[in-house]
Amino acid sequence: MLTYAIAIAFGIVSAAVLLNAYRLFQGPDVLDRVVALDTMYINTIGLLILAGIWWATDIFFEAALLIAMMGFVGTVGMARFLLRGDLIE
Amino acid sequence: MEELPLYLQSIIAALILFGAIFAFIGSLGLAKLPDFYMRLHGPTKATTLGLGAMLVGSMIFFSVTKGSLTLHEVLITLFLFITAPVSAHILSKSAIRERIYDSTGMVEEKTRELF
């Protein structure tokens, strides 16, 4: 039963990533694309967690933690560049 | 994975499906809502809750299969719950700075007072 649940959840989260990709290519403004990338890395963490349960291994955990930290740094960096026009003043 | 007792399998499956559906609702809001501030609101709330549910399911799964309590998914959950409001705040601040207006005209009015 858990096998079917993980397969269905994988499909749903993949559809969510496709919707993010639509907004990433479509987005009328730069900030829409930044929000789409932010949501995309959160959904990618979900995909990694599901893969970790599927193969019953925890080597995906470090990758998920790295994506969480680097994604936050990237989002704040891009927003700050748009806010000030400069990263380090 | 199938040798777990049925009640544990159903708890983990319910948590994972709940999380996946919430992540999908957040991304649907990002794709469908009409202006930038609504599009910012959708994923920052719904996607964070969905990922939290999936991480709790993963925590239960690894605690049962390893036979000892594993809590390292709490790191990702805590990190996301702390950083998601911060990045949403800084993104909306730079949207006001870039003079992106919403569809109701409220942000435009407030922005004219600021600049």
PDB file of C-alpha atoms in Angstrom:
ATOM      1  CA  MET A   1       0.000   0.000   0.000  1.00  0.00           C
ATOM      2  CA  LEU A   2       2.832   2.364   0.860  1.00  0.00           C
ATOM      3  CA  THR A   3       4.327   1.668  -2.578  1.00  0.00           C
ATOM      4  CA  TYR A   4       1.201   2.945  -4.352  1.00  0.00           C
ATOM      5  CA  ALA A   5       0.974   5.969  -2.030  1.00  0.00           C
ATOM      6  CA  ILE A   6       4.575   6.989  -2.756  1.00  0.00           C
ATOM      7  CA  ALA A   7       4.068   6.518  -6.515  1.00  0.00           C
ATOM      8  CA  ILE A   8       0.909   8.682  -6.491  1.00  0.00           C
ATOM      9  CA  ALA A   9       2.593  11.352  -4.351  1.00  0.00           C
ATOM     10  CA  PHE A  10       5.581  11.360  -6.730  1.00  0.00           C
ATOM     11  CA  GLY A  11       3.215  12.038  -9.627  1.00  0.00           C
ATOM     12  CA  ILE A  12       1.409  14.860  -7.788  1.00  0.00           C
ATOM     13  CA  VAL A  13       4.624  16.625  -6.741  1.00  0.00           C
ATOM     14  CA  SER A  14       6.014  16.238 -10.292  1.00  0.00           C
ATOM     15  CA  ALA A  15       2.874  17.962 -11.613  1.00  0.00           C
ATOM     16  CA  ALA A  16       3.517  20.745  -9.072  1.00  0.00           C
ATOM     17  CA  VAL A  17       7.079  21.125 -10.395  1.00  0.00           C
ATOM     18  CA  LEU A  18       5.667  21.391 -13.935  1.00  0.00           C
ATOM     19  CA  LEU A  19       3.300  24.181 -12.796  1.00  0.00           C
ATOM     20  CA  ASN A  20       6.286  25.991 -11.254  1.00  0.00           C
ATOM     21  CA  ALA A  21       8.176  25.618 -14.529  1.00  0.00           C
ATOM     22  CA  TYR A  22       5.195  27.153 -16.359  1.00  0.00           C
ATOM     23  CA  ARG A  23       5.330  30.200 -14.076  1.00  0.00           C
ATOM     24  CA  LEU A  24       9.137  30.303 -14.375  1.00  0.00           C
ATOM     25  CA  PHE A  25       8.996  30.600 -18.171  1.00  0.00           C
ATOM     26  CA  GLN A  26       5.755  32.604 -18.355  1.00  0.00           C
ATOM     27  CA  GLY A  27       6.149  35.039 -15.453  1.00  0.00           C
ATOM     28  CA  PRO A  28       5.530  38.643 -16.489  1.00  0.00           C
ATOM     29  CA  ASP A  29       8.119  40.028 -14.072  1.00  0.00           C
ATOM     30  CA  VAL A  30      11.521  39.081 -12.671  1.00  0.00           C
ATOM     31  CA  LEU A  31      10.121  38.612  -9.164  1.00  0.00           C
ATOM     32  CA  ASP A  32       7.553  36.072 -10.408  1.00  0.00           C
ATOM     33  CA  ARG A  33      10.428  33.994 -11.706  1.00  0.00           C
ATOM     34  CA  VAL A  34      12.234  34.294  -8.368  1.00  0.00           C
ATOM     35  CA  VAL A  35       9.135  33.070  -6.498  1.00  0.00           C
ATOM     36  CA  ALA A  36       8.755  30.215  -9.004  1.00  0.00           C
ATOM     37  CA  LEU A  37      12.364  29.117  -8.393  1.00  0.00           C
ATOM     38  CA  ASP A  38      11.817  29.350  -4.615  1.00  0.00           C
ATOM     39  CA  THR A  39       8.758  27.081  -4.818  1.00  0.00           C
ATOM     40  CA  MET A  40      10.579  24.759  -7.201  1.00  0.00           C
ATOM     41  CA  TYR A  41      13.385  24.011  -4.770  1.00  0.00           C
ATOM     42  CA  ILE A  42      10.894  23.380  -1.949  1.00  0.00           C
ATOM     43  CA  ASN A  43       9.082  20.856  -4.179  1.00  0.00           C
ATOM     44  CA  THR A  44      12.433  19.292  -5.111  1.00  0.00           C
ATOM     45  CA  ILE A  45      13.094  18.682  -1.413  1.00  0.00           C
ATOM     46  CA  GLY A  46       9.755  16.835  -1.352  1.00  0.00           C
ATOM     47  CA  LEU A  47      10.809  14.671  -4.319  1.00  0.00           C
ATOM     48  CA  LEU A  48      14.102  13.814  -2.583  1.00  0.00           C
ATOM     49  CA  ILE A  49      12.272  12.860   0.632  1.00  0.00           C
ATOM     50  CA  LEU A  50       9.937  10.570  -1.355  1.00  0.00           C
ATOM     51  CA  ALA A  51      12.905   8.947  -3.119  1.00  0.00           C
ATOM     52  CA  GLY A  52      14.547   8.389   0.273  1.00  0.00           C
ATOM     53  CA  ILE A  53      11.458   6.517   1.546  1.00  0.00           C
ATOM     54  CA  TRP A  54      11.170   4.566  -1.753  1.00  0.00           C
ATOM     55  CA  TRP A  55      14.712   3.141  -1.565  1.00  0.00           C
ATOM     56  CA  ALA A  56      14.723   3.116   2.300  1.00  0.00           C
ATOM     57  CA  THR A  57      18.015   4.989   2.468  1.00  0.00           C
ATOM     58  CA  ASP A  58      18.986   8.255   4.130  1.00  0.00           C
ATOM     59  CA  ILE A  59      21.712   9.386   1.743  1.00  0.00           C
ATOM     60  CA  PHE A  60      19.192  11.790   0.153  1.00  0.00           C
ATOM     61  CA  PHE A  61      18.856  13.676   3.435  1.00  0.00           C
ATOM     62  CA  GLU A  62      22.115  15.615   3.066  1.00  0.00           C
ATOM     63  CA  ALA A  63      21.164  16.640  -0.486  1.00  0.00           C
ATOM     64  CA  ALA A  64      17.766  17.879   0.751  1.00  0.00           C
ATOM     65  CA  LEU A  65      19.379  19.899   3.557  1.00  0.00           C
ATOM     66  CA  LEU A  66      21.886  21.450   1.126  1.00  0.00           C
ATOM     67  CA  ILE A  67      19.100  22.402  -1.310  1.00  0.00           C
ATOM     68  CA  ALA A  68      17.115  23.987   1.547  1.00  0.00           C
ATOM     69  CA  MET A  69      20.051  26.131   2.715  1.00  0.00           C
ATOM     70  CA  MET A  70      21.423  27.137  -0.699  1.00  0.00           C
ATOM     71  CA  GLY A  71      17.945  27.866  -2.046  1.00  0.00           C
ATOM     72  CA  PHE A  72      17.230  30.294   0.779  1.00  0.00           C
ATOM     73  CA  VAL A  73      20.578  32.028   0.250  1.00  0.00           C
ATOM     74  CA  GLY A  74      19.893  32.310  -3.493  1.00  0.00           C
ATOM     75  CA  THR A  75      16.392  33.732  -3.033  1.00  0.00           C
ATOM     76  CA  VAL A  76      17.537  36.337  -0.516  1.00  0.00           C
ATOM     77  CA  GLY A  77      20.493  37.204  -2.755  1.00  0.00           C
ATOM     78  CA  MET A  78      18.322  37.777  -5.840  1.00  0.00           C
ATOM     79  CA  ALA A  79      15.700  39.776  -3.898  1.00  0.00           C
ATOM     80  CA  ARG A  80      18.383  41.897  -2.282  1.00  0.00           C
ATOM     81  CA  PHE A  81      19.991  42.551  -5.643  1.00  0.00           C
ATOM     82  CA  LEU A  82      16.635  43.783  -6.950  1.00  0.00           C
ATOM     83  CA  LEU A  83      16.050  45.809  -3.775  1.00  0.00           C
ATOM     84  CA  ARG A  84      19.397  47.616  -3.585  1.00  0.00           C
ATOM     85  CA  GLY A  85      21.025  47.071  -6.966  1.00  0.00           C
ATOM     86  CA  ASP A  86      24.069  45.657  -5.184  1.00  0.00           C
ATOM     87  CA  LEU A  87      24.792  42.570  -3.093  1.00  0.00           C
ATOM     88  CA  ILE A  88      27.587  43.787  -0.812  1.00  0.00           C
ATOM     89  CA  GLU A  89      27.557  47.477  -0.059  1.00  0.00           C
TER      90      GLU A  89
ATOM     91  CA  MET B   1       8.771  -1.502   2.677  1.00  0.00           C
ATOM     92  CA  GLU B   2       5.741  -3.790   2.528  1.00  0.00           C
ATOM     93  CA  GLU B   3       6.707  -5.779   5.642  1.00  0.00           C
ATOM     94  CA  LEU B   4       5.612  -2.941   7.940  1.00  0.00           C
ATOM     95  CA  PRO B   5       2.323  -3.442   9.869  1.00  0.00           C
ATOM     96  CA  LEU B   6      -0.728  -2.122   8.074  1.00  0.00           C
ATOM     97  CA  TYR B   7      -1.590   0.676  10.522  1.00  0.00           C
ATOM     98  CA  LEU B   8       1.909   2.190  10.244  1.00  0.00           C
ATOM     99  CA  GLN B   9       1.714   1.961   6.451  1.00  0.00           C
ATOM    100  CA  SER B  10      -1.620   3.771   6.448  1.00  0.00           C
ATOM    101  CA  ILE B  11      -0.361   6.551   8.755  1.00  0.00           C
ATOM    102  CA  ILE B  12       2.723   7.150   6.592  1.00  0.00           C
ATOM    103  CA  ALA B  13       0.708   6.957   3.361  1.00  0.00           C
ATOM    104  CA  ALA B  14      -1.883   9.457   4.681  1.00  0.00           C
ATOM    105  CA  LEU B  15       0.843  11.931   5.726  1.00  0.00           C
ATOM    106  CA  ILE B  16       2.653  11.636   2.381  1.00  0.00           C
ATOM    107  CA  LEU B  17      -0.517  12.040   0.302  1.00  0.00           C
ATOM    108  CA  PHE B  18      -1.649  15.030   2.434  1.00  0.00           C
ATOM    109  CA  GLY B  19       1.738  16.687   1.943  1.00  0.00           C
ATOM    110  CA  ALA B  20       1.820  16.047  -1.802  1.00  0.00           C
ATOM    111  CA  ILE B  21      -1.699  17.432  -2.296  1.00  0.00           C
ATOM    112  CA  PHE B  22      -0.839  20.558  -0.293  1.00  0.00           C
ATOM    113  CA  ALA B  23       2.350  21.114  -2.317  1.00  0.00           C
ATOM    114  CA  PHE B  24       0.285  20.769  -5.502  1.00  0.00           C
ATOM    115  CA  ILE B  25      -2.305  23.306  -4.238  1.00  0.00           C
ATOM    116  CA  GLY B  26       0.471  25.802  -3.517  1.00  0.00           C
ATOM    117  CA  SER B  27       1.935  25.415  -6.996  1.00  0.00           C
ATOM    118  CA  LEU B  28      -1.531  25.660  -8.552  1.00  0.00           C
ATOM    119  CA  GLY B  29      -1.986  28.972  -6.743  1.00  0.00           C
ATOM    120  CA  LEU B  30       1.384  30.111  -8.060  1.00  0.00           C
ATOM    121  CA  ALA B  31       0.338  29.288 -11.613  1.00  0.00           C
ATOM    122  CA  LYS B  32      -3.280  30.512 -11.590  1.00  0.00           C
ATOM    123  CA  LEU B  33      -3.675  33.536  -9.279  1.00  0.00           C
ATOM    124  CA  PRO B  34      -3.962  36.938 -10.968  1.00  0.00           C
ATOM    125  CA  ASP B  35      -1.363  39.279  -9.414  1.00  0.00           C
ATOM    126  CA  PHE B  36       2.054  39.068  -7.790  1.00  0.00           C
ATOM    127  CA  TYR B  37       1.103  39.406  -4.121  1.00  0.00           C
ATOM    128  CA  MET B  38      -1.501  36.616  -4.344  1.00  0.00           C
ATOM    129  CA  ARG B  39       1.034  34.453  -6.207  1.00  0.00           C
ATOM    130  CA  LEU B  40       3.516  35.094  -3.394  1.00  0.00           C
ATOM    131  CA  HIS B  41       0.942  34.119  -0.757  1.00  0.00           C
ATOM    132  CA  GLY B  42       0.011  30.720  -2.222  1.00  0.00           C
ATOM    133  CA  PRO B  43       3.269  28.757  -2.202  1.00  0.00           C
ATOM    134  CA  THR B  44       4.815  30.257   0.939  1.00  0.00           C
ATOM    135  CA  LYS B  45       2.021  28.886   3.147  1.00  0.00           C
ATOM    136  CA  ALA B  46       0.699  25.777   1.440  1.00  0.00           C
ATOM    137  CA  THR B  47       3.988  24.349   0.198  1.00  0.00           C
ATOM    138  CA  THR B  48       5.692  24.722   3.574  1.00  0.00           C
ATOM    139  CA  LEU B  49       2.870  22.848   5.349  1.00  0.00           C
ATOM    140  CA  GLY B  50       2.871  20.122   2.703  1.00  0.00           C
ATOM    141  CA  LEU B  51       6.598  19.577   2.984  1.00  0.00           C
ATOM    142  CA  GLY B  52       6.271  19.503   6.789  1.00  0.00           C
ATOM    143  CA  ALA B  53       3.729  16.675   6.553  1.00  0.00           C
ATOM    144  CA  MET B  54       5.941  14.704   4.144  1.00  0.00           C
ATOM    145  CA  LEU B  55       8.934  15.114   6.476  1.00  0.00           C
ATOM    146  CA  VAL B  56       6.918  13.846   9.478  1.00  0.00           C
ATOM    147  CA  GLY B  57       5.950  10.774   7.417  1.00  0.00           C
ATOM    148  CA  SER B  58       9.594  10.167   6.512  1.00  0.00           C
ATOM    149  CA  MET B  59      10.583  10.554  10.173  1.00  0.00           C
ATOM    150  CA  ILE B  60       8.044   7.889  11.253  1.00  0.00           C
ATOM    151  CA  PHE B  61       9.214   5.546   8.446  1.00  0.00           C
ATOM    152  CA  PHE B  62      12.919   5.743   9.328  1.00  0.00           C
ATOM    153  CA  SER B  63      12.232   5.520  13.076  1.00  0.00           C
ATOM    154  CA  VAL B  64      10.312   2.264  12.515  1.00  0.00           C
ATOM    155  CA  THR B  65      12.666   0.651   9.992  1.00  0.00           C
ATOM    156  CA  LYS B  66      15.872   1.521  11.845  1.00  0.00           C
ATOM    157  CA  GLY B  67      14.427   0.560  15.228  1.00  0.00           C
ATOM    158  CA  SER B  68      15.633   3.744  16.915  1.00  0.00           C
ATOM    159  CA  LEU B  69      14.310   7.307  16.985  1.00  0.00           C
ATOM    160  CA  THR B  70      15.672   9.384  14.076  1.00  0.00           C
ATOM    161  CA  LEU B  71      15.004  13.095  14.236  1.00  0.00           C
ATOM    162  CA  HIS B  72      17.280  14.579  11.598  1.00  0.00           C
ATOM    163  CA  GLU B  73      14.376  15.560   9.310  1.00  0.00           C
ATOM    164  CA  VAL B  74      13.448  18.088  12.009  1.00  0.00           C
ATOM    165  CA  LEU B  75      16.459  20.090  10.779  1.00  0.00           C
ATOM    166  CA  ILE B  76      14.891  20.668   7.348  1.00  0.00           C
ATOM    167  CA  THR B  77      11.449  21.349   8.849  1.00  0.00           C
ATOM    168  CA  LEU B  78      12.753  23.933  11.312  1.00  0.00           C
ATOM    169  CA  PHE B  79      14.959  25.573   8.691  1.00  0.00           C
ATOM    170  CA  LEU B  80      12.066  25.897   6.216  1.00  0.00           C
ATOM    171  CA  PHE B  81       9.596  27.146   8.837  1.00  0.00           C
ATOM    172  CA  ILE B  82      12.070  29.853   9.877  1.00  0.00           C
ATOM    173  CA  THR B  83      13.252  30.942   6.423  1.00  0.00           C
ATOM    174  CA  ALA B  84      10.012  30.892   4.377  1.00  0.00           C
ATOM    175  CA  PRO B  85       8.480  34.022   6.023  1.00  0.00           C
ATOM    176  CA  VAL B  86      11.821  35.837   5.794  1.00  0.00           C
ATOM    177  CA  SER B  87      12.160  35.265   2.055  1.00  0.00           C
ATOM    178  CA  ALA B  88       8.465  36.130   1.469  1.00  0.00           C
ATOM    179  CA  HIS B  89       8.924  39.399   3.364  1.00  0.00           C
ATOM    180  CA  ILE B  90      12.038  40.425   1.458  1.00  0.00           C
ATOM    181  CA  LEU B  91      10.395  39.477  -1.877  1.00  0.00           C
ATOM    182  CA  SER B  92       7.288  41.571  -1.173  1.00  0.00           C
ATOM    183  CA  LYS B  93       9.498  44.473  -0.062  1.00  0.00           C
ATOM    184  CA  SER B  94      11.423  44.408  -3.327  1.00  0.00           C
ATOM    185  CA  ALA B  95       8.107  44.106  -5.228  1.00  0.00           C
ATOM    186  CA  ILE B  96       6.933  47.365  -3.637  1.00  0.00           C
ATOM    187  CA  ARG B  97      10.314  48.875  -4.481  1.00  0.00           C
ATOM    188  CA  GLU B  98       9.927  47.735  -8.117  1.00  0.00           C
ATOM    189  CA  ARG B  99       6.424  49.336  -8.137  1.00  0.00           C
ATOM    190  CA  ILE B 100       4.527  46.118  -8.969  1.00  0.00           C
ATOM    191  CA  TYR B 101       0.870  46.827  -8.223  1.00  0.00           C
ATOM    192  CA  ASP B 102      -1.926  44.421  -7.360  1.00  0.00           C
ATOM    193  CA  SER B 103      -5.308  44.183  -9.064  1.00  0.00           C
ATOM    194  CA  THR B 104      -7.269  45.971  -6.291  1.00  0.00           C
ATOM    195  CA  GLY B 105      -5.187  49.169  -6.348  1.00  0.00           C
ATOM    196  CA  MET B 106      -4.496  49.101  -2.597  1.00  0.00           C
ATOM    197  CA  VAL B 107      -0.733  48.648  -2.938  1.00  0.00           C
ATOM    198  CA  GLU B 108      -0.547  51.490  -5.453  1.00  0.00           C
ATOM    199  CA  GLU B 109      -2.207  53.867  -2.992  1.00  0.00           C
ATOM    200  CA  LYS B 110       0.131  52.905  -0.127  1.00  0.00           C
ATOM    201  CA  THR B 111       3.199  53.056  -2.377  1.00  0.00           C
ATOM    202  CA  ARG B 112       2.394  56.592  -3.465  1.00  0.00           C
ATOM    203  CA  GLU B 113       2.533  57.622   0.198  1.00  0.00           C
ATOM    204  CA  LEU B 114       5.939  55.952   0.586  1.00  0.00           C
ATOM    205  CA  PHE B 115       7.809  57.379  -2.376  1.00  0.00           C
TER     206      PHE B 115
END
